[in-house]
Short mmCIF file of C-alpha atoms in Angstrom, two decimals:
data_model
loop_
_atom_site.label_atom_id
_atom_site.label_comp_id
_atom_site.label_asym_id
_atom_site.label_seq_id
_atom_site.Cartn_x
_atom_site.Cartn_y
_atom_site.Cartn_z
CA MET A 1 -28.44 -4.36 -45.96
CA SER A 2 -27.00 -3.28 -42.57
CA ILE A 3 -23.82 -4.70 -40.98
CA VAL A 4 -22.83 -4.29 -37.28
CA ARG A 5 -19.47 -5.51 -35.80
CA ARG A 6 -18.22 -5.63 -32.27
CA ARG A 7 -14.88 -6.78 -30.75
CA LEU A 8 -14.96 -8.32 -27.37
CA THR A 9 -12.48 -9.88 -24.92
CA VAL A 10 -14.14 -12.71 -23.18
CA ASP A 11 -13.30 -15.75 -21.00
CA ASP A 12 -14.25 -19.36 -21.89
CA ALA A 13 -17.76 -18.97 -20.59
CA GLY A 14 -18.27 -15.73 -22.57
CA LEU A 15 -17.01 -17.48 -25.77
CA ASP A 16 -19.37 -20.36 -25.25
CA GLU A 17 -22.24 -17.87 -24.81
CA LEU A 18 -21.37 -16.18 -28.12
CA ARG A 19 -21.25 -19.51 -29.87
CA ARG A 20 -24.81 -20.46 -28.71
CA PRO A 21 -27.95 -19.49 -30.75
CA ARG A 22 -29.67 -16.40 -29.55
CA HIS A 23 -33.33 -16.34 -28.40
CA ASP A 24 -34.45 -12.72 -27.87
CA LEU A 25 -35.44 -10.44 -30.72
CA LEU A 26 -35.07 -13.44 -33.01
CA VAL A 27 -34.52 -17.19 -32.73
CA GLU A 28 -31.17 -18.31 -34.34
CA THR A 29 -30.13 -21.60 -35.66
CA GLU A 30 -26.74 -22.91 -36.59
CA ASP A 31 -25.75 -22.84 -40.27
CA GLY A 32 -22.17 -23.92 -41.10
CA ASP A 33 -19.82 -21.54 -39.55
CA GLY A 34 -22.45 -19.07 -38.38
CA PHE A 35 -26.04 -18.48 -37.29
CA VAL A 36 -29.10 -17.65 -39.35
CA CYS A 37 -32.64 -16.51 -38.43
CA GLU A 38 -35.00 -19.42 -37.75
CA ARG A 39 -37.73 -17.09 -36.63
CA GLY A 40 -37.63 -13.36 -36.36
CA PRO A 41 -38.39 -9.98 -38.07
CA PHE A 42 -35.64 -10.36 -40.67
CA GLU A 43 -35.62 -10.93 -44.42
CA HIS A 44 -31.86 -11.66 -44.22
CA TYR A 45 -29.75 -12.40 -41.17
CA ARG A 46 -26.38 -14.00 -40.57
CA ARG A 47 -24.11 -13.79 -37.48
CA THR A 48 -20.60 -15.04 -37.44
CA VAL A 49 -18.16 -15.27 -34.48
CA VAL A 50 -14.42 -15.34 -35.19
CA VAL A 51 -11.72 -15.76 -32.54
CA VAL A 52 -8.97 -13.31 -33.45
CA ALA A 53 -6.50 -14.08 -30.68
CA THR A 54 -6.32 -16.31 -27.48
CA GLU A 55 -4.10 -15.75 -24.54
CA ALA A 56 -4.20 -17.25 -21.02
CA GLY A 57 -7.90 -18.14 -21.07
CA ARG A 58 -8.88 -14.83 -22.62
CA HIS A 59 -10.25 -14.60 -26.15
CA GLU A 60 -10.33 -11.59 -28.42
CA VAL A 61 -13.50 -12.09 -30.53
CA GLU A 62 -15.00 -10.33 -33.49
CA GLU A 63 -18.81 -10.69 -34.01
CA ARG A 64 -20.31 -9.78 -37.28
CA ILE A 65 -24.00 -9.46 -38.03
CA GLU A 66 -25.39 -8.87 -41.47
CA TYR A 67 -29.13 -8.23 -41.62
CA ARG A 68 -32.08 -6.64 -43.25
CA THR A 69 -35.29 -6.32 -41.27
CA ALA A 70 -38.67 -7.26 -42.77
CA VAL A 71 -40.24 -4.06 -41.39
CA ARG A 72 -42.04 -1.93 -44.05
CA TYR A 73 -42.38 1.87 -43.97
CA TRP A 74 -40.97 2.21 -40.46
CA ARG A 75 -37.53 0.71 -40.93
CA TRP A 76 -35.91 4.06 -40.39
CA LEU A 77 -37.61 4.37 -37.03
CA LEU A 78 -36.55 1.00 -35.77
CA HIS A 79 -32.99 1.08 -37.17
CA LEU A 80 -31.33 2.21 -33.95
CA PRO A 81 -33.39 0.08 -31.48
CA VAL A 82 -32.70 -3.06 -33.65
CA ARG A 83 -29.00 -2.26 -33.96
CA HIS A 84 -28.74 -1.70 -30.23
CA ARG A 85 -30.44 -4.97 -29.43
CA LEU A 86 -28.22 -6.95 -31.88
CA LEU A 87 -25.15 -5.46 -30.26
CA HIS A 88 -26.47 -5.94 -26.72
CA PRO A 89 -28.51 -9.18 -26.77
CA GLY A 90 -30.98 -9.79 -23.93
CA THR A 91 -31.38 -12.84 -21.78
CA SER A 92 -35.11 -12.70 -21.09
CA GLY A 93 -36.84 -12.72 -24.47
CA PRO A 94 -37.73 -9.79 -26.79
CA PRO A 95 -37.07 -6.21 -25.70
CA TRP A 96 -39.86 -4.12 -24.29
CA TRP A 97 -40.69 -2.39 -27.61
CA ALA A 98 -41.09 -5.66 -29.53
CA PRO A 99 -43.97 -8.17 -29.53
CA PRO A 100 -44.00 -10.46 -26.52
CA ASP A 101 -43.82 -13.39 -29.05
CA THR A 102 -41.06 -13.46 -31.66
CA LEU A 103 -42.70 -12.60 -35.00
CA ASP A 104 -41.44 -14.22 -38.24
CA ALA A 105 -40.71 -12.18 -41.39
CA ARG A 106 -44.27 -12.51 -42.85
CA GLY A 107 -45.88 -11.44 -39.56
CA THR A 108 -43.52 -8.46 -39.40
CA VAL A 109 -44.41 -7.41 -42.97
CA ALA A 110 -48.11 -7.73 -42.31
CA LEU A 111 -48.12 -5.76 -39.05
CA SER A 112 -45.86 -2.99 -40.26
CA THR A 113 -47.89 -2.62 -43.48
CA LEU A 114 -51.16 -2.51 -41.52
CA THR A 115 -49.82 0.22 -39.27
CA ILE A 116 -49.49 2.55 -42.37
CA VAL A 117 -53.03 1.64 -43.40
CA ALA A 118 -54.20 2.48 -39.87
CA VAL A 119 -52.60 5.95 -40.15
CA VAL A 120 -54.79 6.58 -43.22
CA GLY A 121 -57.84 5.12 -41.41
CA GLY A 122 -57.11 7.36 -38.37
CA TYR A 123 -57.08 10.45 -40.47
CA LEU A 124 -60.25 9.60 -42.35
CA SER A 125 -62.16 8.67 -39.18
CA THR A 126 -61.17 11.91 -37.48
CA LEU A 127 -61.57 14.25 -40.39
CA VAL A 128 -65.17 15.20 -40.13
CA GLY A 129 -65.20 15.51 -36.33
CA GLN A 130 -62.22 17.84 -36.30
CA THR A 131 -63.64 20.06 -39.10
CA MET A 132 -67.31 20.08 -38.31
CA THR A 133 -67.26 23.16 -35.96
CA PHE A 134 -65.52 25.15 -38.74
CA ALA A 135 -67.79 23.92 -41.55
CA ALA A 136 -70.72 24.74 -39.30
CA ASP A 137 -69.46 28.39 -38.81
CA GLU A 138 -69.45 28.77 -42.65
CA PHE A 139 -72.91 27.16 -43.09
CA GLY A 140 -74.41 28.83 -40.02
CA ALA A 141 -75.40 25.54 -38.33
CA ASP A 142 -76.11 25.26 -34.58
CA ASP A 143 -75.28 22.46 -32.13
CA ARG A 144 -78.44 20.51 -33.03
CA ALA A 145 -77.79 20.72 -36.72
CA GLN A 146 -74.18 19.47 -36.13
CA GLY A 147 -75.46 16.60 -33.91
CA ILE A 148 -77.85 15.48 -36.61
CA ALA A 149 -75.12 15.65 -39.22
CA LEU A 150 -72.60 13.71 -37.19
CA ALA A 151 -75.30 11.16 -36.27
CA SER A 152 -76.26 10.77 -39.94
CA ILE A 153 -72.63 10.17 -40.98
CA ARG A 154 -72.45 7.33 -38.47
CA ILE A 155 -75.68 5.65 -39.67
CA GLY A 156 -74.05 5.44 -43.10
CA ALA A 157 -71.77 2.79 -41.61
CA LEU A 158 -74.36 0.25 -42.85
CA ILE A 159 -72.61 0.66 -46.19
CA ALA A 160 -69.46 -0.68 -44.52
CA LEU A 161 -71.17 -4.08 -44.18
CA VAL A 162 -70.86 -4.56 -47.94
CA ILE A 163 -67.00 -4.12 -47.88
CA VAL A 164 -66.84 -6.24 -44.68
CA ALA A 165 -68.75 -9.02 -46.47
CA ILE A 166 -66.05 -8.94 -49.18
CA ALA A 167 -63.43 -9.55 -46.45
CA ASP A 168 -65.09 -12.85 -45.48
CA ARG A 169 -65.73 -13.96 -49.08
CA ARG A 170 -62.76 -12.63 -51.06
CA GLY A 171 -60.12 -11.96 -48.35
CA ARG A 172 -58.92 -9.34 -45.91
CA ARG A 173 -56.28 -7.94 -48.16
CA ILE A 174 -58.51 -6.90 -51.09
CA ALA A 175 -61.15 -5.51 -48.81
CA ALA A 176 -58.65 -3.45 -46.89
CA VAL A 177 -57.07 -1.90 -50.01
CA LEU A 178 -60.43 -1.24 -51.58
CA ALA A 179 -61.84 0.47 -48.50
CA CYS A 180 -58.66 2.60 -48.14
CA THR A 181 -58.76 3.84 -51.69
CA LEU A 182 -62.44 4.57 -51.86
CA GLY A 183 -62.38 6.11 -48.38
CA ILE A 184 -59.76 8.57 -49.49
CA LEU A 185 -61.47 9.55 -52.71
CA ALA A 186 -65.03 9.81 -51.10
CA SER A 187 -63.76 11.89 -48.09
CA ALA A 188 -61.91 14.33 -50.41
CA THR A 189 -65.15 15.25 -52.13
CA GLY A 190 -66.18 17.01 -48.92
CA ALA A 191 -63.93 19.89 -49.94
CA LEU A 192 -66.43 20.81 -52.67
CA ALA A 193 -69.50 20.74 -50.47
CA PRO A 194 -71.70 23.96 -50.85
CA ASP A 195 -73.76 23.29 -47.70
CA LEU A 196 -74.00 21.08 -44.54
CA PRO A 197 -76.41 18.47 -46.09
CA THR A 198 -74.02 17.97 -49.06
CA LEU A 199 -71.01 17.69 -46.77
CA THR A 200 -72.95 15.09 -44.63
CA GLY A 201 -73.68 13.15 -47.71
CA THR A 202 -70.11 12.96 -48.92
CA GLN A 203 -68.90 12.00 -45.44
CA ILE A 204 -71.55 9.26 -45.05
CA VAL A 205 -69.80 7.50 -47.95
CA GLY A 206 -66.29 8.39 -46.91
CA ARG A 207 -66.84 7.41 -43.26
CA SER A 208 -68.43 4.17 -44.35
CA PHE A 209 -65.29 3.06 -46.14
CA ALA A 210 -63.12 4.34 -43.21
CA THR A 211 -65.35 2.24 -40.84
CA ALA A 212 -64.85 -0.86 -42.98
CA LEU A 213 -61.07 -0.24 -42.88
CA VAL A 214 -61.18 0.06 -39.08
CA ILE A 215 -63.01 -3.25 -38.88
CA ILE A 216 -60.77 -5.17 -41.23
CA ILE A 217 -57.31 -4.02 -40.04
CA PRO A 218 -57.40 -5.65 -36.52
CA ILE A 219 -58.96 -8.77 -37.91
CA LEU A 220 -56.12 -9.33 -40.32
CA ALA A 221 -53.58 -8.55 -37.53
CA ALA A 222 -55.25 -10.88 -35.05
CA GLU A 223 -55.32 -13.69 -37.62
CA GLU A 224 -51.63 -13.22 -38.34
CA MET A 225 -50.26 -12.81 -34.82
CA PRO A 226 -49.16 -15.43 -32.25
CA ALA A 227 -51.45 -15.95 -29.31
CA GLY A 228 -49.38 -13.87 -26.93
CA SER A 229 -49.06 -10.80 -29.11
CA ARG A 230 -52.61 -10.01 -30.39
CA ALA A 231 -53.23 -7.29 -27.88
CA TYR A 232 -49.68 -5.84 -28.69
CA ALA A 233 -50.64 -5.72 -32.40
CA VAL A 234 -54.05 -3.97 -31.62
CA ALA A 235 -52.08 -1.46 -29.39
CA LEU A 236 -49.71 -0.74 -32.25
CA LEU A 237 -52.50 -0.28 -34.64
CA ALA A 238 -54.26 2.06 -32.21
CA MET A 239 -51.15 4.13 -31.88
CA SER A 240 -50.93 4.27 -35.75
CA SER A 241 -54.49 5.30 -35.97
CA SER A 242 -53.87 7.98 -33.35
CA LEU A 243 -50.98 9.18 -35.46
CA GLY A 244 -53.33 9.53 -38.40
CA SER A 245 -55.79 11.42 -36.12
CA GLY A 246 -52.91 13.56 -35.03
CA PHE A 247 -52.17 14.56 -38.65
CA ALA A 248 -55.79 15.71 -38.92
CA VAL A 249 -55.36 17.77 -35.70
CA MET A 250 -52.05 19.19 -37.00
CA ALA A 251 -53.89 20.24 -40.20
CA LEU A 252 -56.41 22.31 -38.24
CA PRO A 253 -54.49 25.52 -38.34
CA LEU A 254 -55.36 25.64 -42.02
CA ALA A 255 -58.84 26.42 -40.97
CA ASP A 256 -57.59 29.73 -39.52
CA LEU A 257 -56.60 30.93 -43.04
CA GLY A 258 -60.19 31.92 -43.83
CA GLU A 259 -63.80 30.92 -43.40
CA ARG A 260 -63.67 28.41 -46.30
CA ALA A 261 -60.07 27.18 -45.56
CA TRP A 262 -61.24 24.10 -43.63
CA ARG A 263 -61.84 22.48 -46.99
CA LEU A 264 -58.10 22.12 -47.57
CA ILE A 265 -58.07 19.56 -44.69
CA TYR A 266 -60.32 17.29 -46.79
CA LEU A 267 -57.76 17.26 -49.65
CA VAL A 268 -54.83 16.13 -47.52
CA PRO A 269 -55.72 12.36 -47.73
CA LEU A 270 -55.18 12.49 -51.51
CA LEU A 271 -51.47 12.54 -50.76
CA ALA A 272 -51.79 8.97 -49.46
CA LEU A 273 -52.98 7.47 -52.72
CA PRO A 274 -49.48 6.44 -53.85
CA VAL A 275 -49.10 4.56 -50.46
CA VAL A 276 -52.14 2.45 -51.29
CA ARG A 277 -50.41 0.96 -54.33
CA SER A 278 -47.42 0.02 -52.13
CA VAL A 279 -49.76 -1.53 -49.53
CA TRP A 280 -51.30 -3.71 -52.23
CA LYS A 281 -47.85 -5.01 -53.14
CA ASN A 282 -46.62 -5.59 -49.56
CA LEU A 283 -49.67 -6.77 -47.54
CA PRO A 284 -50.08 -10.53 -47.35
CA GLU A 285 -53.39 -12.22 -46.84
CA SER A 286 -53.90 -13.49 -43.30
CA ARG A 287 -52.72 -17.00 -42.63
CA ARG A 288 -55.88 -17.99 -41.00
CA TYR A 289 -58.06 -16.71 -43.91
CA GLU A 290 -55.84 -18.73 -46.37
CA GLU A 291 -56.20 -21.78 -44.12
CA HIS A 292 -60.06 -21.47 -43.97
CA ALA A 293 -60.77 -19.97 -47.43
CA ASP A 294 -62.15 -23.20 -48.72
CA ASP A 295 -64.28 -24.06 -45.61
CA GLU A 296 -67.97 -24.37 -46.31
CA ALA A 297 -69.54 -21.00 -45.35
CA GLY A 298 -72.67 -22.77 -44.02
CA ARG A 299 -70.67 -25.06 -41.59
CA VAL A 300 -70.75 -22.39 -38.93
CA ARG A 301 -73.61 -19.90 -38.54
CA LEU A 302 -73.70 -16.60 -36.86
CA GLY A 303 -76.68 -17.60 -34.74
CA GLN A 304 -74.41 -20.04 -32.88
CA TYR A 305 -72.48 -17.02 -31.59
CA ARG A 306 -75.51 -14.90 -30.75
CA GLY A 307 -74.59 -14.57 -27.06
CA ARG A 308 -71.10 -13.26 -27.78
CA LEU A 309 -72.44 -10.92 -30.46
CA VAL A 310 -75.04 -9.39 -28.15
CA LEU A 311 -72.46 -9.07 -25.38
CA LEU A 312 -69.90 -7.18 -27.46
CA ALA A 313 -72.53 -5.07 -29.25
CA VAL A 314 -74.23 -3.96 -26.09
CA THR A 315 -70.90 -3.05 -24.50
CA GLY A 316 -69.83 -1.10 -27.59
CA PHE A 317 -73.13 0.72 -27.70
CA LEU A 318 -72.81 1.84 -24.12
CA LEU A 319 -69.22 2.89 -24.55
CA ASN A 320 -69.81 4.93 -27.72
CA PHE A 321 -72.88 6.57 -26.19
CA PHE A 322 -70.24 8.60 -24.32
CA VAL A 323 -67.02 8.37 -26.38
CA ALA A 324 -68.63 9.66 -29.63
CA PRO A 325 -70.11 12.89 -28.40
CA ALA A 326 -67.21 13.48 -26.08
CA ALA A 327 -64.86 13.33 -29.12
CA GLN A 328 -67.07 15.05 -31.66
CA PHE A 329 -68.21 17.87 -29.51
CA ARG A 330 -64.80 18.51 -27.86
CA ASN A 331 -63.66 21.10 -30.32
CA ARG A 332 -67.04 22.88 -30.06
CA PHE A 333 -66.69 22.86 -26.33
CA LEU A 334 -63.19 24.28 -26.48
CA ASP A 335 -64.19 26.84 -29.13
CA ASP A 336 -67.53 28.10 -27.68
CA ASP A 337 -67.24 27.46 -23.95
CA ARG A 338 -63.50 27.94 -23.45
CA GLY A 339 -62.69 30.41 -26.17
CA PHE A 340 -60.00 28.39 -28.01
CA SER A 341 -58.97 29.25 -31.59
CA ALA A 342 -58.29 26.61 -34.14
CA THR A 343 -54.55 26.85 -33.39
CA ASP A 344 -55.24 26.68 -29.65
CA ILE A 345 -57.33 23.63 -30.14
CA SER A 346 -54.56 21.99 -32.25
CA ILE A 347 -51.93 22.61 -29.60
CA PHE A 348 -54.16 21.51 -26.77
CA THR A 349 -55.15 18.31 -28.52
CA LEU A 350 -51.56 17.45 -29.53
CA LEU A 351 -50.17 18.18 -25.99
CA THR A 352 -52.93 16.17 -24.16
CA SER A 353 -53.25 13.35 -26.67
CA THR A 354 -49.65 12.61 -27.61
CA PRO A 355 -48.90 10.94 -24.20
CA ALA A 356 -51.73 8.49 -24.96
CA GLY A 357 -49.02 6.44 -26.54
CA ILE A 358 -47.93 5.58 -23.04
CA GLY A 359 -51.39 4.24 -22.21
CA VAL A 360 -51.58 2.21 -25.44
CA VAL A 361 -48.22 0.48 -25.03
CA LEU A 362 -48.90 -0.26 -21.32
CA GLY A 363 -52.35 -1.39 -21.97
CA GLY A 364 -51.24 -3.75 -24.73
CA ARG A 365 -48.43 -5.24 -22.61
CA LEU A 366 -50.63 -5.78 -19.56
CA ALA A 367 -53.50 -7.26 -21.65
CA ASP A 368 -51.12 -9.88 -23.19
CA ARG A 369 -49.34 -10.62 -19.90
CA ARG A 370 -51.91 -10.10 -17.14
CA GLY A 371 -55.27 -10.48 -19.00
CA ARG A 372 -57.79 -8.45 -20.94
CA LYS A 373 -60.50 -8.23 -18.31
CA PRO A 374 -58.76 -6.32 -15.47
CA VAL A 375 -57.17 -3.81 -17.81
CA ALA A 376 -60.24 -3.14 -19.96
CA SER A 377 -62.79 -2.88 -17.14
CA VAL A 378 -60.78 -0.59 -14.89
CA MET A 379 -59.52 1.67 -17.69
CA LEU A 380 -62.87 2.04 -19.45
CA ALA A 381 -64.63 3.17 -16.20
CA ALA A 382 -61.73 5.45 -15.27
CA SER A 383 -61.55 7.02 -18.67
CA ALA A 384 -65.24 7.86 -18.57
CA VAL A 385 -65.03 9.53 -15.07
CA LEU A 386 -61.93 11.54 -16.01
CA THR A 387 -63.22 12.70 -19.36
CA ALA A 388 -66.51 13.70 -17.87
CA ALA A 389 -64.63 15.83 -15.37
CA PHE A 390 -62.72 17.55 -18.21
CA PHE A 391 -66.02 19.01 -19.50
CA LEU A 392 -66.85 20.49 -16.05
CA VAL A 393 -63.68 22.32 -15.19
CA ASP A 394 -61.52 25.14 -16.49
CA GLY A 395 -57.88 26.37 -16.26
CA TRP A 396 -55.15 23.91 -15.56
CA SER A 397 -57.61 21.27 -14.41
CA LEU A 398 -58.89 21.25 -18.00
CA TRP A 399 -55.47 20.08 -19.14
CA THR A 400 -55.01 17.63 -16.34
CA PHE A 401 -58.31 15.79 -16.76
CA ALA A 402 -57.89 15.73 -20.58
CA LEU A 403 -54.47 14.20 -20.14
CA LEU A 404 -55.41 11.57 -17.62
CA GLY A 405 -58.65 10.67 -19.33
CA THR A 406 -56.74 10.15 -22.66
CA ILE A 407 -54.11 7.90 -21.15
CA ALA A 408 -56.77 5.79 -19.37
CA GLY A 409 -58.84 5.49 -22.56
CA ALA A 410 -55.85 4.60 -24.61
CA ALA A 411 -54.80 1.89 -22.12
CA ALA A 412 -58.32 0.39 -22.47
CA VAL A 413 -58.23 0.24 -26.27
CA PRO A 414 -55.98 -2.87 -26.91
CA ALA A 415 -57.49 -4.85 -24.01
CA PHE A 416 -61.08 -4.18 -25.14
CA LYS A 417 -60.83 -4.06 -28.89
CA VAL A 418 -58.88 -7.32 -29.19
CA TYR A 419 -62.02 -9.14 -28.05
CA GLU A 420 -63.87 -8.32 -31.24
CA PRO A 421 -61.64 -10.40 -33.67
CA GLU A 422 -61.01 -13.08 -30.96
CA MET A 423 -64.56 -14.05 -30.20
CA PHE A 424 -65.62 -15.36 -33.63
CA PRO A 425 -64.41 -18.07 -36.12
CA THR A 426 -62.56 -17.11 -39.19
CA ARG A 427 -65.53 -17.44 -41.70
CA LEU A 428 -67.77 -15.23 -39.45
CA ARG A 429 -65.22 -12.85 -38.08
CA SER A 430 -65.66 -9.91 -40.51
CA ARG A 431 -69.44 -10.13 -40.58
CA ALA A 432 -69.72 -10.35 -36.83
CA ASN A 433 -67.40 -7.40 -36.34
CA GLY A 434 -69.34 -5.49 -38.92
CA ILE A 435 -72.55 -6.02 -37.01
CA ILE A 436 -70.92 -5.09 -33.79
CA THR A 437 -69.58 -1.95 -35.38
CA VAL A 438 -72.90 -0.82 -36.75
CA ILE A 439 -74.64 -1.33 -33.32
CA THR A 440 -71.70 0.45 -31.70
CA LEU A 441 -72.21 3.34 -34.01
CA LEU A 442 -75.93 3.39 -33.16
CA GLY A 443 -74.64 4.11 -29.62
CA SER A 444 -72.61 7.02 -31.14
CA VAL A 445 -75.76 8.26 -32.91
CA THR A 446 -77.70 8.04 -29.69
CA GLY A 447 -75.12 9.83 -27.70
CA LEU A 448 -74.67 12.63 -30.18
CA LEU A 449 -78.38 13.29 -30.30
CA VAL A 450 -78.83 13.13 -26.51
CA ALA A 451 -75.83 15.39 -25.97
CA GLY A 452 -77.07 17.88 -28.58
CA VAL A 453 -80.62 17.96 -27.22
CA LEU A 454 -79.59 18.23 -23.60
CA SER A 455 -76.97 20.94 -24.00
CA ASP A 456 -79.36 23.83 -23.70
CA PRO A 457 -81.92 22.50 -21.11
CA ILE A 458 -79.35 21.38 -18.43
CA GLY A 459 -77.00 24.37 -18.79
CA GLY A 460 -74.38 23.62 -21.41
CA LEU A 461 -72.56 21.04 -23.52
CA GLY A 462 -70.22 20.13 -20.68
CA ARG A 463 -73.05 19.02 -18.43
CA ALA A 464 -74.72 17.08 -21.17
CA LEU A 465 -71.53 15.12 -21.93
CA ALA A 466 -71.05 14.36 -18.21
CA VAL A 467 -74.48 12.72 -18.22
CA CYS A 468 -73.43 10.53 -21.20
CA ALA A 469 -70.37 9.29 -19.21
CA VAL A 470 -72.74 6.78 -17.48
CA GLY A 471 -72.42 4.65 -20.61
CA GLY A 472 -68.59 4.37 -20.27
CA VAL A 473 -68.82 3.30 -16.61
CA ALA A 474 -71.51 0.73 -17.48
CA ALA A 475 -69.32 -0.70 -20.25
CA GLY A 476 -66.42 -1.19 -17.71
CA LEU A 477 -68.82 -3.06 -15.34
CA ILE A 478 -70.04 -5.41 -18.07
CA VAL A 479 -66.49 -6.32 -19.14
CA ALA A 480 -65.58 -7.02 -15.45
CA THR A 481 -68.57 -9.28 -14.81
CA ARG A 482 -69.51 -10.95 -18.10
CA TYR A 483 -66.49 -11.15 -20.38
CA PRO A 484 -64.21 -14.24 -20.64
CA GLU A 485 -60.46 -14.07 -20.37
CA THR A 486 -58.75 -14.79 -23.68
CA ALA A 487 -55.16 -13.80 -23.08
CA ASN A 488 -52.59 -16.22 -24.54
CA GLU A 489 -55.26 -18.52 -25.96
CA GLU A 490 -55.09 -19.52 -29.63
CA LEU A 491 -58.02 -18.35 -31.74
CA GLU A 492 -58.83 -22.05 -32.51
CA THR A 493 -59.16 -22.62 -28.70
CA ILE A 494 -61.46 -19.66 -28.26
CA ASN A 495 -63.50 -20.67 -31.34
CA PRO A 496 -63.82 -24.54 -31.52
CA ALA A 497 -65.34 -24.26 -35.03
CA ASP A 498 -61.85 -23.51 -36.39
CA ARG A 499 -60.11 -26.35 -34.55
CA THR A 500 -60.48 -28.85 -37.37
CA ARG A 501 -58.15 -26.78 -39.54
CA SER A 502 -55.66 -24.86 -37.41
CA PRO A 503 -52.98 -22.72 -39.03
CA GLU A 504 -49.42 -23.94 -39.26
#
């Protein structure tokens, strides 16, 4: 429990202001001689205002606030921002770092717990891409062999559809915890691989569970969040996933310890197993799933949403046709074409990727306030062009284009990815997103194979990846011309099939 106090000297108007319920980080309501939280990110909250002395229209006042936030895992990080806001209340709604809509305690618990799951998912999703170049050095595999291995790992995402089906039938919570646990265990077996085919086999399984996790997390968040904060939630989850990816990058120097030392990086996720038990305890089921859990599964069929499914799947295919090879061959490009060591790659990636948080926060805010379409379409195309330029330059330009491309891509993530859970009703949401993900990953497979095959004939990996950038630009154009605007719309409005039973 935290307690903050402040003494103020105010006039009559100031005293009246202090005695009115607040509406910024939380919504207060009067309760006896004080105020309690009607809606806000607190498990416990009470504010009292006591007039200590009055003289000539001036009042000496002591304000006392006793509170405990509902934030899980990150309470230490938000302690000072929350404390500052309580001592300096705003007049225009929540602070810039909080959701645009005021969350309640349950929503706060759900979102903060999902962020820690996203960290694990980010690490698992990045693991094989970051280590493949070093595994290939031990196994003597060339670019073509790596491309085939990475493509095969993505095809294994079909297994993810089984876990995703559980999310629609048994609930998002159990599916997320199951995918997280099995993903950690399966990925760790890569440390024992004696050759590239075996490593590929272990990571087909591990990546499949990681993919299921990536599908389920934003669905649960979107179903729990208010209409004006879904993109914010996706942005926060993207930042958390990036943090997990960053941990994988920070572990890369382990690969410099010896030819086989890259295997240690596969064992790191085992440290997260105790966290999974905590997640099971804290993570609530989404409100909308609970509301629609008893709906007849056959009442709404996926075929009724074929147009939306095709639209999102084609866009995802084109986008990943470029994003996947650009991400997976990046380390190989820096290693072979630019002469970076594992430590150099780690430093380069951290310095050029860390500022992506700026893009994610900005993209999430703009997507909720200004709309998804303008943010997603412009940033997707810009990111493709800037990232393609990165593979064609050297020196300081290499750093500049990497930084700008990363920020633009990060800004596109919340605006674009929030469409996937928004465009389908509750009983179909996981299955539809699973299908979209599989088709999107086929785009990854195609891009990886094309980049690997073209790298020698057209003069290097950089030029091959620049050719693949056409997919990213095309994805931006499709969003601009064909996608609907869903900002600030309730999921029941976007999906009429859910209107008959809307959440409280």
